[in-house]
C-alpha cells in the first residue's frame, strides 16, 4: 500500500547525499562529463524523501536531487524508535528486508539503507540487503519498503480488531513460537 505524498514546505528537512556518480560521454572533441546524485531528505520524525539529480556540475546535481526528494516526501508510521512490523520489498534486482528491533539495538544497516533509515528518524532497526548492491536501487528499495509500512492502528482497523486485541494476539503468537523452538 503506497502512501500519499505530503507537502514538504513546513518541514525542517536535512539533506544527505548518498552517492555522486561521474558519467562521461565521448564526443568528437574528447569527453564530456556530467554528474548524477542520489539524495535523501528527512526531518528525523518520520518524514522521508528520495530524489535523483543530474547536471554538468556537482552542486547543481545535488540541488536538483534535493528538489526531487522534497517532491517525494512521505510520512512513515513509527513505533517509538522502530518500525511497526517487518517488511521485505524489491526494487529492480535489489531486495531489502527491514526488521523492528528492541530499544538500544541501534541502526544495523548497510551503505544504501542506512541514510534512508537515519533520515526517517528510526533509531532501532535491523536490515538486510539481498541481490544487487547498486546504491541507487538499494536506496529506492528501502524507501519503497518504508512507504509500504502500516501503523498498528491501521492494521487493527483492516482486521476489525482493536489495537489491544492485535497486540495481545502478537504476544500470544510470539510465545507459541518460542515454545515450539
PDB file of C-alpha atoms in Angstrom:
ATOM      1  CA  UNK A   1       0.000   0.000   0.000  1.00  0.00           C
ATOM      2  CA  UNK A   2       1.806   3.128  -1.227  1.00  0.00           C
ATOM      3  CA  UNK A   3       1.414   6.192   0.914  1.00  0.00           C
ATOM      4  CA  UNK A   4       0.344   9.608  -0.258  1.00  0.00           C
ATOM      5  CA  UNK A   5       2.992  12.267  -0.772  1.00  0.00           C
ATOM      6  CA  UNK A   6       2.846  15.236   1.569  1.00  0.00           C
ATOM      7  CA  UNK A   7       3.823  18.876   1.224  1.00  0.00           C
ATOM      8  CA  UNK A   8       7.390  19.418   2.475  1.00  0.00           C
ATOM      9  CA  UNK A   9       7.179  23.224   2.818  1.00  0.00           C
ATOM     10  CA  UNK A  10       6.584  23.356   6.589  1.00  0.00           C
ATOM     11  CA  UNK A  11       9.131  20.654   7.456  1.00  0.00           C
ATOM     12  CA  UNK A  12      12.741  21.183   8.509  1.00  0.00           C
ATOM     13  CA  UNK A  13      14.383  18.643   6.233  1.00  0.00           C
ATOM     14  CA  UNK A  14      18.032  17.613   6.399  1.00  0.00           C
ATOM     15  CA  UNK A  15      19.741  16.666   3.163  1.00  0.00           C
ATOM     16  CA  UNK A  16      22.092  13.734   2.793  1.00  0.00           C
ATOM     17  CA  UNK A  17      23.937  12.839  -0.401  1.00  0.00           C
ATOM     18  CA  UNK A  18      24.118   9.062  -0.756  1.00  0.00           C
ATOM     19  CA  UNK A  19      26.075   8.841  -3.994  1.00  0.00           C
ATOM     20  CA  UNK A  20      27.707  11.058  -6.593  1.00  0.00           C
ATOM     21  CA  UNK A  21      28.358   9.365  -9.921  1.00  0.00           C
ATOM     22  CA  UNK A  22      30.504  10.857 -12.690  1.00  0.00           C
ATOM     23  CA  UNK A  23      29.246   9.978 -16.152  1.00  0.00           C
ATOM     24  CA  UNK A  24      31.355  10.572 -19.254  1.00  0.00           C
ATOM     25  CA  UNK A  25      30.169  10.871 -22.819  1.00  0.00           C
ATOM     26  CA  UNK A  26      32.703  10.554 -25.611  1.00  0.00           C
ATOM     27  CA  UNK A  27      32.237  13.203 -28.298  1.00  0.00           C
ATOM     28  CA  UNK A  28      34.313  14.393 -31.269  1.00  0.00           C
ATOM     29  CA  UNK A  29      36.484  16.770 -29.219  1.00  0.00           C
ATOM     30  CA  UNK A  30      37.069  14.393 -26.274  1.00  0.00           C
ATOM     31  CA  UNK A  31      34.980  13.560 -23.243  1.00  0.00           C
ATOM     32  CA  UNK A  32      32.063  15.426 -21.702  1.00  0.00           C
ATOM     33  CA  UNK A  33      31.490  14.831 -18.004  1.00  0.00           C
ATOM     34  CA  UNK A  34      28.218  15.118 -16.125  1.00  0.00           C
ATOM     35  CA  UNK A  35      27.237  14.106 -12.624  1.00  0.00           C
ATOM     36  CA  UNK A  36      24.294  12.231 -11.162  1.00  0.00           C
ATOM     37  CA  UNK A  37      23.448  12.200  -7.462  1.00  0.00           C
ATOM     38  CA  UNK A  38      21.141  10.302  -5.148  1.00  0.00           C
ATOM     39  CA  UNK A  39      19.880  12.476  -2.279  1.00  0.00           C
ATOM     40  CA  UNK A  40      17.814  11.608   0.800  1.00  0.00           C
ATOM     41  CA  UNK A  41      15.924  14.241   2.812  1.00  0.00           C
ATOM     42  CA  UNK A  42      14.257  13.696   6.182  1.00  0.00           C
ATOM     43  CA  UNK A  43      13.287  15.501   9.369  1.00  0.00           C
ATOM     44  CA  UNK A  44      14.116  12.667  11.784  1.00  0.00           C
ATOM     45  CA  UNK A  45      10.448  12.472  12.855  1.00  0.00           C
ATOM     46  CA  UNK A  46       9.020  10.077  10.282  1.00  0.00           C
ATOM     47  CA  UNK A  47       9.141  12.201   7.119  1.00  0.00           C
ATOM     48  CA  UNK A  48      11.414  10.952   4.323  1.00  0.00           C
ATOM     49  CA  UNK A  49      12.031  11.658   0.641  1.00  0.00           C
ATOM     50  CA  UNK A  50      14.410  10.318  -2.022  1.00  0.00           C
ATOM     51  CA  UNK A  51      15.436  12.027  -5.242  1.00  0.00           C
ATOM     52  CA  UNK A  52      17.949  11.922  -8.076  1.00  0.00           C
ATOM     53  CA  UNK A  53      19.597  14.841  -9.838  1.00  0.00           C
ATOM     54  CA  UNK A  54      21.710  15.096 -12.989  1.00  0.00           C
ATOM     55  CA  UNK A  55      23.748  18.100 -14.111  1.00  0.00           C
ATOM     56  CA  UNK A  56      27.085  19.231 -15.514  1.00  0.00           C
ATOM     57  CA  UNK A  57      28.321  20.369 -12.082  1.00  0.00           C
ATOM     58  CA  UNK A  58      28.173  18.546  -8.736  1.00  0.00           C
ATOM     59  CA  UNK A  59      26.443  21.332  -6.715  1.00  0.00           C
ATOM     60  CA  UNK A  60      23.773  21.714  -9.381  1.00  0.00           C
ATOM     61  CA  UNK A  61      23.188  17.941  -9.454  1.00  0.00           C
ATOM     62  CA  UNK A  62      22.824  17.919  -5.651  1.00  0.00           C
ATOM     63  CA  UNK A  63      20.386  20.854  -5.778  1.00  0.00           C
ATOM     64  CA  UNK A  64      18.260  19.053  -8.384  1.00  0.00           C
ATOM     65  CA  UNK A  65      18.343  15.868  -6.287  1.00  0.00           C
ATOM     66  CA  UNK A  66      17.169  17.763  -3.195  1.00  0.00           C
ATOM     67  CA  UNK A  67      14.304  19.344  -5.146  1.00  0.00           C
ATOM     68  CA  UNK A  68      13.247  15.925  -6.461  1.00  0.00           C
ATOM     69  CA  UNK A  69      13.460  14.425  -2.956  1.00  0.00           C
ATOM     70  CA  UNK A  70      11.306  17.212  -1.479  1.00  0.00           C
ATOM     71  CA  UNK A  71       8.615  16.427  -4.061  1.00  0.00           C
ATOM     72  CA  UNK A  72       8.560  12.764  -2.914  1.00  0.00           C
ATOM     73  CA  UNK A  73       8.279  13.255   0.871  1.00  0.00           C
ATOM     74  CA  UNK A  74       6.077  10.709   2.647  1.00  0.00           C
ATOM     75  CA  UNK A  75       5.146  10.086   6.279  1.00  0.00           C
ATOM     76  CA  UNK A  76       6.041   6.687   7.735  1.00  0.00           C
ATOM     77  CA  UNK A  77       4.494   5.164  10.864  1.00  0.00           C
ATOM     78  CA  UNK A  78       6.897   4.749  13.781  1.00  0.00           C
ATOM     79  CA  UNK A  79       6.501   2.555  16.846  1.00  0.00           C
ATOM     80  CA  UNK A  80       8.561   4.506  19.417  1.00  0.00           C
ATOM     81  CA  UNK A  81      12.090   4.251  17.943  1.00  0.00           C
ATOM     82  CA  UNK A  82      11.493   1.418  15.466  1.00  0.00           C
ATOM     83  CA  UNK A  83       9.074   0.328  12.745  1.00  0.00           C
ATOM     84  CA  UNK A  84       5.721  -1.377  13.483  1.00  0.00           C
ATOM     85  CA  UNK A  85       6.414  -4.644  11.621  1.00  0.00           C
ATOM     86  CA  UNK A  86       8.988  -6.367   9.430  1.00  0.00           C
ATOM     87  CA  UNK A  87       8.802  -5.929   5.682  1.00  0.00           C
ATOM     88  CA  UNK A  88      10.663  -7.103   2.601  1.00  0.00           C
ATOM     89  CA  UNK A  89      10.499  -5.208  -0.680  1.00  0.00           C
ATOM     90  CA  UNK A  90      12.146  -5.401  -4.076  1.00  0.00           C
ATOM     91  CA  UNK A  91      13.118  -2.616  -6.447  1.00  0.00           C
ATOM     92  CA  UNK A  92      14.703  -3.744  -9.710  1.00  0.00           C
ATOM     93  CA  UNK A  93      17.101  -6.504  -8.590  1.00  0.00           C
ATOM     94  CA  UNK A  94      17.758  -5.050  -5.115  1.00  0.00           C
ATOM     95  CA  UNK A  95      15.803  -6.624  -2.239  1.00  0.00           C
ATOM     96  CA  UNK A  96      15.707  -5.031   1.206  1.00  0.00           C
ATOM     97  CA  UNK A  97      14.341  -6.521   4.424  1.00  0.00           C
ATOM     98  CA  UNK A  98      13.624  -4.281   7.422  1.00  0.00           C
ATOM     99  CA  UNK A  99      13.063  -5.838  10.854  1.00  0.00           C
ATOM    100  CA  UNK A 100      11.978  -3.971  14.002  1.00  0.00           C
ATOM    101  CA  UNK A 101      14.489  -4.131  16.851  1.00  0.00           C
ATOM    102  CA  UNK A 102      14.415  -3.732  20.628  1.00  0.00           C
ATOM    103  CA  UNK A 103      15.279  -0.335  22.111  1.00  0.00           C
ATOM    104  CA  UNK A 104      19.038   0.185  22.333  1.00  0.00           C
ATOM    105  CA  UNK A 105      19.881  -2.003  19.327  1.00  0.00           C
ATOM    106  CA  UNK A 106      20.774   0.906  17.058  1.00  0.00           C
ATOM    107  CA  UNK A 107      20.731   1.064  13.279  1.00  0.00           C
ATOM    108  CA  UNK A 108      22.184  -2.093  11.767  1.00  0.00           C
ATOM    109  CA  UNK A 109      22.142  -1.331   8.068  1.00  0.00           C
ATOM    110  CA  UNK A 110      24.416  -1.238   5.069  1.00  0.00           C
ATOM    111  CA  UNK A 111      25.640   1.617   2.919  1.00  0.00           C
ATOM    112  CA  UNK A 112      22.472   2.114   0.882  1.00  0.00           C
ATOM    113  CA  UNK A 113      19.843   1.545   3.583  1.00  0.00           C
ATOM    114  CA  UNK A 114      21.477   3.489   6.459  1.00  0.00           C
ATOM    115  CA  UNK A 115      20.975   7.043   5.111  1.00  0.00           C
ATOM    116  CA  UNK A 116      17.291   6.354   4.404  1.00  0.00           C
ATOM    117  CA  UNK A 117      16.694   4.896   7.878  1.00  0.00           C
ATOM    118  CA  UNK A 118      18.595   7.660   9.698  1.00  0.00           C
ATOM    119  CA  UNK A 119      16.868  10.452   7.760  1.00  0.00           C
ATOM    120  CA  UNK A 120      13.494   8.988   8.764  1.00  0.00           C
ATOM    121  CA  UNK A 121      14.452   9.117  12.439  1.00  0.00           C
ATOM    122  CA  UNK A 122      14.400   5.382  13.101  1.00  0.00           C
ATOM    123  CA  UNK A 123      16.814   4.594  15.947  1.00  0.00           C
ATOM    124  CA  UNK A 124      16.475   0.801  16.360  1.00  0.00           C
ATOM    125  CA  UNK A 125      16.232  -1.456  13.312  1.00  0.00           C
ATOM    126  CA  UNK A 126      17.834  -4.482  11.676  1.00  0.00           C
ATOM    127  CA  UNK A 127      18.145  -4.632   7.908  1.00  0.00           C
ATOM    128  CA  UNK A 128      19.460  -6.946   5.251  1.00  0.00           C
ATOM    129  CA  UNK A 129      20.056  -6.198   1.600  1.00  0.00           C
ATOM    130  CA  UNK A 130      19.933  -9.003  -0.964  1.00  0.00           C
ATOM    131  CA  UNK A 131      20.677  -9.111  -4.672  1.00  0.00           C
ATOM    132  CA  UNK A 132      22.076  -6.009  -6.295  1.00  0.00           C
ATOM    133  CA  UNK A 133      24.240  -3.718  -4.171  1.00  0.00           C
ATOM    134  CA  UNK A 134      23.793  -0.768  -6.548  1.00  0.00           C
ATOM    135  CA  UNK A 135      23.235   2.166  -4.125  1.00  0.00           C
ATOM    136  CA  UNK A 136      20.535   3.750  -6.316  1.00  0.00           C
ATOM    137  CA  UNK A 137      18.387   0.606  -6.347  1.00  0.00           C
ATOM    138  CA  UNK A 138      19.064  -0.207  -2.668  1.00  0.00           C
ATOM    139  CA  UNK A 139      18.004   3.315  -1.612  1.00  0.00           C
ATOM    140  CA  UNK A 140      14.853   3.092  -3.715  1.00  0.00           C
ATOM    141  CA  UNK A 141      14.052  -0.386  -2.328  1.00  0.00           C
ATOM    142  CA  UNK A 142      14.470   0.880   1.261  1.00  0.00           C
ATOM    143  CA  UNK A 143      12.270   3.900   0.503  1.00  0.00           C
ATOM    144  CA  UNK A 144       9.637   1.634  -1.070  1.00  0.00           C
ATOM    145  CA  UNK A 145       9.722  -0.654   2.000  1.00  0.00           C
ATOM    146  CA  UNK A 146       9.206   2.301   4.348  1.00  0.00           C
ATOM    147  CA  UNK A 147       6.355   3.606   2.193  1.00  0.00           C
ATOM    148  CA  UNK A 148       4.564   0.237   2.444  1.00  0.00           C
ATOM    149  CA  UNK A 149       4.603   0.143   6.263  1.00  0.00           C
ATOM    150  CA  UNK A 150       1.241   0.323   8.024  1.00  0.00           C
ATOM    151  CA  UNK A 151       0.649   1.527  11.573  1.00  0.00           C
ATOM    152  CA  UNK A 152      -0.687  -0.721  14.328  1.00  0.00           C
ATOM    153  CA  UNK A 153      -3.969   1.244  14.319  1.00  0.00           C
ATOM    154  CA  UNK A 154      -4.352   0.809  10.561  1.00  0.00           C
ATOM    155  CA  UNK A 155      -3.679  -2.951  10.764  1.00  0.00           C
ATOM    156  CA  UNK A 156      -6.206  -3.352  13.572  1.00  0.00           C
ATOM    157  CA  UNK A 157      -8.831  -1.369  11.625  1.00  0.00           C
ATOM    158  CA  UNK A 158      -8.289  -3.526   8.494  1.00  0.00           C
ATOM    159  CA  UNK A 159      -8.764  -6.701  10.564  1.00  0.00           C
ATOM    160  CA  UNK A 160     -11.771  -5.377  12.502  1.00  0.00           C
ATOM    161  CA  UNK A 161      -9.967  -5.525  15.856  1.00  0.00           C
ATOM    162  CA  UNK A 162      -8.868  -3.057  18.478  1.00  0.00           C
ATOM    163  CA  UNK A 163      -5.176  -2.256  18.871  1.00  0.00           C
ATOM    164  CA  UNK A 164      -5.151  -4.040  22.251  1.00  0.00           C
ATOM    165  CA  UNK A 165      -6.566  -7.242  20.723  1.00  0.00           C
ATOM    166  CA  UNK A 166      -3.986  -7.137  17.928  1.00  0.00           C
ATOM    167  CA  UNK A 167      -1.157  -6.515  20.386  1.00  0.00           C
ATOM    168  CA  UNK A 168      -2.297  -9.432  22.624  1.00  0.00           C
ATOM    169  CA  UNK A 169      -2.508 -11.688  19.572  1.00  0.00           C
ATOM    170  CA  UNK A 170       1.065 -10.792  18.593  1.00  0.00           C
ATOM    171  CA  UNK A 171       2.348 -11.535  22.114  1.00  0.00           C
ATOM    172  CA  UNK A 172       0.477 -14.877  22.150  1.00  0.00           C
ATOM    173  CA  UNK A 173       1.883 -15.869  18.724  1.00  0.00           C
ATOM    174  CA  UNK A 174       5.406 -14.911  19.784  1.00  0.00           C
ATOM    175  CA  UNK A 175       5.118 -17.045  22.936  1.00  0.00           C
ATOM    176  CA  UNK A 176       3.914 -20.037  20.858  1.00  0.00           C
ATOM    177  CA  UNK A 177       6.903 -19.720  18.533  1.00  0.00           C
ATOM    178  CA  UNK A 178       9.321 -19.687  21.463  1.00  0.00           C
ATOM    179  CA  UNK A 179       7.714 -22.799  22.969  1.00  0.00           C
ATOM    180  CA  UNK A 180       7.999 -24.632  19.638  1.00  0.00           C
ATOM    181  CA  UNK A 181      11.726 -23.979  19.324  1.00  0.00           C
TER     182      UNK A 181
END
